CSV table of N, CA and C in Angstrom, one decimal:
chain,number,residue,atom,x,y,z
A,1,UNK,N,0.9,-1.2,0.0
A,1,UNK,CA,0.0,0.0,0.0
A,1,UNK,C,0.9,1.2,0.0
A,2,UNK,N,0.5,2.2,-0.8
A,2,UNK,CA,1.2,3.5,-0.9
A,2,UNK,C,0.4,4.6,-0.3
A,3,UNK,N,1.1,5.5,0.4
A,3,UNK,CA,0.5,6.8,0.9
A,3,UNK,C,1.3,7.9,0.2
A,4,UNK,N,0.5,8.7,-0.6
A,4,UNK,CA,1.1,9.8,-1.4
A,4,UNK,C,0.5,11.1,-0.8
A,5,UNK,N,1.4,11.9,-0.2
A,5,UNK,CA,1.1,13.1,0.4
A,5,UNK,C,1.5,14.4,-0.4
A,6,UNK,N,0.6,15.4,-0.4
A,6,UNK,CA,1.0,16.6,-1.0
A,6,UNK,C,2.0,17.3,-0.1
A,7,UNK,N,3.3,17.3,-0.6
A,7,UNK,CA,4.4,17.8,0.1
A,7,UNK,C,4.6,19.3,0.0
A,8,UNK,N,4.4,19.8,-1.3
A,8,UNK,CA,4.6,21.2,-1.5
A,8,UNK,C,3.8,21.6,-2.8
A,9,UNK,N,3.4,22.9,-2.8
A,9,UNK,CA,2.6,23.4,-3.9
A,9,UNK,C,3.4,24.7,-4.4
A,10,UNK,N,3.8,24.7,-5.6
A,10,UNK,CA,4.4,25.9,-6.2
A,10,UNK,C,3.4,26.6,-7.1
A,11,UNK,N,2.9,27.7,-6.7
A,11,UNK,CA,1.9,28.4,-7.4
A,11,UNK,C,0.5,28.1,-6.8
A,12,UNK,N,-0.5,28.0,-7.6
A,12,UNK,CA,-1.9,27.7,-7.1
A,12,UNK,C,-2.4,26.4,-7.7
A,13,UNK,N,-2.9,25.6,-6.8
A,13,UNK,CA,-3.5,24.3,-7.2
A,13,UNK,C,-5.0,24.4,-6.8
A,14,UNK,N,-5.9,24.2,-7.7
A,14,UNK,CA,-7.3,24.3,-7.4
A,14,UNK,C,-7.8,23.0,-6.8
A,15,UNK,N,-7.0,22.0,-6.7
A,15,UNK,CA,-7.5,20.7,-6.2
A,15,UNK,C,-6.9,20.3,-4.8
A,16,UNK,N,-5.6,20.5,-4.7
A,16,UNK,CA,-4.9,20.0,-3.5
A,16,UNK,C,-4.5,21.1,-2.5
A,17,UNK,N,-4.3,20.7,-1.3
A,17,UNK,CA,-3.7,21.6,-0.3
A,17,UNK,C,-2.6,20.7,0.3
A,18,UNK,N,-1.6,21.4,0.9
A,18,UNK,CA,-0.5,20.7,1.5
A,18,UNK,C,-1.0,19.8,2.6
A,19,UNK,N,-0.5,18.6,2.6
A,19,UNK,CA,-0.9,17.6,3.6
A,19,UNK,C,-2.0,16.6,3.1
A,20,UNK,N,-2.7,17.0,2.0
A,20,UNK,CA,-3.7,16.0,1.4
A,20,UNK,C,-3.0,14.7,1.1
A,21,UNK,N,-3.8,13.6,1.2
A,21,UNK,CA,-3.2,12.3,0.9
A,21,UNK,C,-4.0,11.5,-0.1
A,22,UNK,N,-3.3,10.7,-0.8
A,22,UNK,CA,-3.9,9.7,-1.7
A,22,UNK,C,-3.4,8.3,-1.2
A,23,UNK,N,-4.3,7.4,-1.1
A,23,UNK,CA,-3.8,6.0,-0.6
A,23,UNK,C,-4.2,5.1,-1.7
A,24,UNK,N,-3.2,4.3,-2.1
A,24,UNK,CA,-3.3,3.3,-3.2
A,24,UNK,C,-3.0,1.9,-2.7
A,25,UNK,N,-3.9,1.0,-2.9
A,25,UNK,CA,-3.7,-0.4,-2.6
A,25,UNK,C,-3.9,-1.1,-3.9
A,26,UNK,N,-2.8,-1.4,-4.6
A,26,UNK,CA,-2.9,-1.9,-5.9
A,26,UNK,C,-4.0,-2.9,-6.2
A,27,UNK,N,-4.8,-2.7,-7.1
A,27,UNK,CA,-4.9,-1.7,-8.1
A,27,UNK,C,-5.9,-0.6,-7.8
A,28,UNK,N,-6.3,-0.5,-6.5
A,28,UNK,CA,-7.4,0.4,-6.1
A,28,UNK,C,-6.9,1.6,-5.4
A,29,UNK,N,-7.5,2.8,-5.7
A,29,UNK,CA,-7.3,4.0,-5.0
A,29,UNK,C,-8.3,3.9,-3.9
A,30,UNK,N,-7.9,4.0,-2.6
A,30,UNK,CA,-8.8,3.9,-1.5
A,30,UNK,C,-9.4,5.2,-1.3
A,31,UNK,N,-10.6,5.4,-1.8
A,31,UNK,CA,-11.3,6.7,-1.7
A,31,UNK,C,-11.6,7.1,-0.3
A,32,UNK,N,-11.8,6.2,0.6
A,32,UNK,CA,-12.1,6.6,2.0
A,32,UNK,C,-10.8,7.2,2.7
A,33,UNK,N,-9.7,6.9,2.2
A,33,UNK,CA,-8.4,7.5,2.7
A,33,UNK,C,-7.7,8.5,1.8
A,34,UNK,N,-8.5,8.9,0.8
A,34,UNK,CA,-8.0,9.9,-0.2
A,34,UNK,C,-8.7,11.2,-0.1
A,35,UNK,N,-8.0,12.3,0.0
A,35,UNK,CA,-8.6,13.6,0.2
A,35,UNK,C,-9.1,14.2,-1.2
A,36,UNK,N,-8.4,14.0,-2.2
A,36,UNK,CA,-8.7,14.6,-3.5
A,36,UNK,C,-8.0,13.8,-4.6
A,37,UNK,N,-8.5,13.9,-5.9
A,37,UNK,CA,-7.8,13.3,-7.0
A,37,UNK,C,-7.8,14.4,-8.2
A,38,UNK,N,-6.7,14.5,-8.9
A,38,UNK,CA,-6.6,15.4,-10.0
A,38,UNK,C,-6.0,14.6,-11.2
A,39,UNK,N,-6.6,14.8,-12.3
A,39,UNK,CA,-6.2,14.0,-13.5
A,39,UNK,C,-4.7,14.4,-13.9
A,40,UNK,N,-4.3,15.7,-13.6
A,40,UNK,CA,-3.0,16.1,-14.0
A,40,UNK,C,-2.0,15.3,-13.1
A,41,UNK,N,-2.3,15.1,-11.8
A,41,UNK,CA,-1.4,14.4,-10.9
A,41,UNK,C,-1.5,12.9,-11.2
A,42,UNK,N,-2.6,12.3,-11.5
A,42,UNK,CA,-2.7,10.9,-11.7
A,42,UNK,C,-1.9,10.5,-12.9
A,43,UNK,N,-1.8,11.3,-13.9
A,43,UNK,CA,-1.0,10.9,-15.1
A,43,UNK,C,0.4,10.6,-14.8
A,44,UNK,N,1.0,11.3,-13.8
A,44,UNK,CA,2.4,11.0,-13.3
A,44,UNK,C,2.4,9.9,-12.3
A,45,UNK,N,1.5,10.0,-11.3
A,45,UNK,CA,1.5,9.0,-10.2
A,45,UNK,C,1.3,7.6,-10.6
A,46,UNK,N,0.4,7.4,-11.5
A,46,UNK,CA,0.1,6.0,-12.0
A,46,UNK,C,1.2,5.3,-12.7
A,47,UNK,N,2.1,6.1,-13.2
A,47,UNK,CA,3.3,5.5,-13.9
A,47,UNK,C,4.2,4.7,-12.9
A,48,UNK,N,4.1,5.1,-11.6
A,48,UNK,CA,5.1,4.6,-10.7
A,48,UNK,C,4.4,3.7,-9.6
A,49,UNK,N,3.1,3.7,-9.4
A,49,UNK,CA,2.5,3.1,-8.3
A,49,UNK,C,2.7,1.5,-8.3
A,50,UNK,N,2.6,0.9,-9.4
A,50,UNK,CA,2.7,-0.6,-9.5
A,50,UNK,C,4.1,-1.0,-9.1
A,51,UNK,N,5.1,-0.4,-9.7
A,51,UNK,CA,6.5,-0.8,-9.4
A,51,UNK,C,6.9,-0.4,-8.0
A,52,UNK,N,6.5,0.7,-7.5
A,52,UNK,CA,6.8,1.1,-6.1
A,52,UNK,C,6.1,0.2,-5.1
A,53,UNK,N,4.9,-0.2,-5.4
A,53,UNK,CA,4.2,-1.0,-4.4
A,53,UNK,C,4.8,-2.4,-4.3
A,54,UNK,N,5.3,-2.9,-5.4
A,54,UNK,CA,5.8,-4.3,-5.5
A,54,UNK,C,7.3,-4.4,-5.3
A,55,UNK,N,8.0,-3.3,-5.7
A,55,UNK,CA,9.5,-3.3,-5.6
A,55,UNK,C,9.9,-1.9,-5.2
A,56,UNK,N,10.0,-1.6,-3.9
A,56,UNK,CA,10.3,-0.3,-3.4
A,56,UNK,C,11.7,0.1,-3.8
A,57,UNK,N,12.0,0.8,-4.9
A,57,UNK,CA,13.3,1.1,-5.3
A,57,UNK,C,13.3,2.6,-5.8
A,58,UNK,N,12.9,3.5,-5.0
A,58,UNK,CA,12.9,4.9,-5.5
A,58,UNK,C,14.2,5.5,-5.8
A,59,UNK,N,15.3,5.1,-5.2
A,59,UNK,CA,16.6,5.6,-5.5
A,59,UNK,C,17.0,5.1,-6.9
A,60,UNK,N,16.8,3.8,-7.2
A,60,UNK,CA,17.1,3.3,-8.5
A,60,UNK,C,16.3,3.9,-9.6
A,61,UNK,N,15.1,4.4,-9.3
A,61,UNK,CA,14.3,5.0,-10.3
A,61,UNK,C,14.5,6.5,-10.4
A,62,UNK,N,15.4,7.0,-9.6
A,62,UNK,CA,15.7,8.5,-9.6
A,62,UNK,C,14.6,9.3,-9.0
A,63,UNK,N,13.9,8.7,-8.0
A,63,UNK,CA,12.8,9.5,-7.4
A,63,UNK,C,13.1,10.0,-6.0
A,64,UNK,N,14.3,9.8,-5.6
A,64,UNK,CA,14.7,10.3,-4.3
A,64,UNK,C,16.3,10.4,-4.3
A,65,UNK,N,16.8,10.8,-3.2
A,65,UNK,CA,18.3,10.9,-3.1
A,65,UNK,C,18.8,10.0,-2.0
A,66,UNK,N,20.1,9.8,-2.0
A,66,UNK,CA,20.7,9.0,-0.9
A,66,UNK,C,20.4,9.6,0.5
A,67,UNK,N,20.0,8.8,1.4
A,67,UNK,CA,19.7,9.3,2.8
A,67,UNK,C,18.2,9.5,2.9
A,68,UNK,N,17.4,9.4,1.9
A,68,UNK,CA,15.9,9.6,2.0
A,68,UNK,C,15.2,8.4,1.2
A,69,UNK,N,15.8,7.2,1.4
A,69,UNK,CA,15.3,6.1,0.6
A,69,UNK,C,13.9,5.6,1.0
A,70,UNK,N,13.3,6.1,2.1
A,70,UNK,CA,12.0,5.8,2.5
A,70,UNK,C,10.9,6.5,1.8
A,71,UNK,N,11.3,7.5,0.9
A,71,UNK,CA,10.3,8.3,0.2
A,71,UNK,C,10.7,8.4,-1.3
A,72,UNK,N,9.6,8.5,-2.1
A,72,UNK,CA,9.8,8.8,-3.5
A,72,UNK,C,9.1,10.1,-3.7
A,73,UNK,N,9.6,11.0,-4.6
A,73,UNK,CA,9.0,12.3,-4.9
A,73,UNK,C,8.6,12.3,-6.4
A,74,UNK,N,7.4,12.8,-6.5
A,74,UNK,CA,6.8,12.9,-7.9
A,74,UNK,C,6.1,14.3,-8.0
A,75,UNK,N,5.9,14.8,-9.2
A,75,UNK,CA,5.2,16.0,-9.3
A,75,UNK,C,4.2,16.0,-10.5
A,76,UNK,N,3.2,16.8,-10.4
A,76,UNK,CA,2.2,16.9,-11.4
A,76,UNK,C,2.7,17.5,-12.6
A,77,UNK,N,2.0,17.5,-13.7
A,77,UNK,CA,2.5,18.0,-15.0
A,77,UNK,C,2.2,19.4,-15.3
A,78,UNK,N,1.4,20.1,-14.4
A,78,UNK,CA,1.1,21.5,-14.6
A,78,UNK,C,2.3,22.3,-14.3
A,79,UNK,N,2.8,23.1,-15.3
A,79,UNK,CA,4.0,23.9,-15.0
A,79,UNK,C,3.8,25.1,-14.2
A,80,UNK,N,2.5,25.6,-14.1
A,80,UNK,CA,2.3,26.8,-13.3
A,80,UNK,C,2.7,28.1,-14.1
A,81,UNK,N,2.7,29.2,-13.4
A,81,UNK,CA,3.0,30.5,-14.0
A,81,UNK,C,4.4,30.5,-14.6
A,82,UNK,N,4.6,31.1,-15.7
A,82,UNK,CA,3.8,32.0,-16.5
A,82,UNK,C,3.0,31.2,-17.5
A,83,UNK,N,3.1,29.9,-17.5
A,83,UNK,CA,2.5,29.1,-18.6
A,83,UNK,C,1.1,28.7,-18.4
A,84,UNK,N,0.6,28.5,-17.1
A,84,UNK,CA,-0.8,28.2,-16.8
A,84,UNK,C,-1.1,29.0,-15.6
A,85,UNK,N,-2.4,29.0,-15.3
A,85,UNK,CA,-2.9,29.6,-14.1
A,85,UNK,C,-2.8,28.7,-12.9
A,86,UNK,N,-2.4,27.5,-13.1
A,86,UNK,CA,-2.3,26.5,-12.0
A,86,UNK,C,-0.9,26.5,-11.3
A,87,UNK,N,-0.6,25.4,-10.8
A,87,UNK,CA,0.7,25.3,-10.1
A,87,UNK,C,1.2,23.9,-10.1
A,88,UNK,N,2.5,23.7,-9.8
A,88,UNK,CA,3.0,22.4,-9.7
A,88,UNK,C,2.9,21.8,-8.3
A,89,UNK,N,2.5,20.6,-8.1
A,89,UNK,CA,2.3,19.9,-6.9
A,89,UNK,C,3.4,18.9,-6.7
A,90,UNK,N,4.2,18.9,-5.6
A,90,UNK,CA,5.2,17.9,-5.3
A,90,UNK,C,4.6,16.9,-4.4
A,91,UNK,N,4.6,15.7,-4.7
A,91,UNK,CA,4.1,14.6,-3.9
A,91,UNK,C,5.2,13.8,-3.2
A,92,UNK,N,5.0,13.4,-2.0
A,92,UNK,CA,5.9,12.6,-1.2
A,92,UNK,C,5.3,11.3,-1.0
A,93,UNK,N,5.8,10.2,-1.5
A,93,UNK,CA,5.2,8.9,-1.4
A,93,UNK,C,6.0,8.0,-0.5
A,94,UNK,N,5.3,7.2,0.3
A,94,UNK,CA,6.0,6.2,1.1
A,94,UNK,C,5.2,4.9,1.1
A,95,UNK,N,5.9,3.8,1.3
A,95,UNK,CA,5.2,2.5,1.3
A,95,UNK,C,4.8,2.2,2.7
A,96,UNK,N,3.5,1.7,2.8
A,96,UNK,CA,3.0,1.3,4.1
A,96,UNK,C,2.8,-0.2,4.2
A,97,UNK,N,2.8,-0.7,5.4
A,97,UNK,CA,2.4,-2.1,5.5
A,97,UNK,C,0.9,-2.2,5.4
A,98,UNK,N,0.4,-3.3,4.9
A,98,UNK,CA,-1.1,-3.4,4.7
A,98,UNK,C,-1.8,-3.3,6.0
A,99,UNK,N,-1.2,-3.4,7.1
A,99,UNK,CA,-1.9,-3.3,8.4
A,99,UNK,C,-2.1,-1.8,8.8
A,100,UNK,N,-1.4,-0.9,8.2
A,100,UNK,CA,-1.5,0.5,8.5
A,100,UNK,C,-2.8,1.1,8.0
């Protein structure tokens, strides 16, 4: 199971606030434990959920740095100002035990 938290917002995001969570238990998004969903974010997040849930290797995938191997970092595809009126959301992902 993966917990994906909104870590930082650069600009304005009409969907997320810092601290919002998305919980994924392959292949299901747990809607009871998910604050919001955005199609811009899902396009990036879904590329990594299966591999990270089954083989937690964020350092090998280039999604974190040495010393922070417990997290993977992803971002939505909205570039924000001056290109759009939105903003870029940085997500912090961690793997949870199914008991969590």
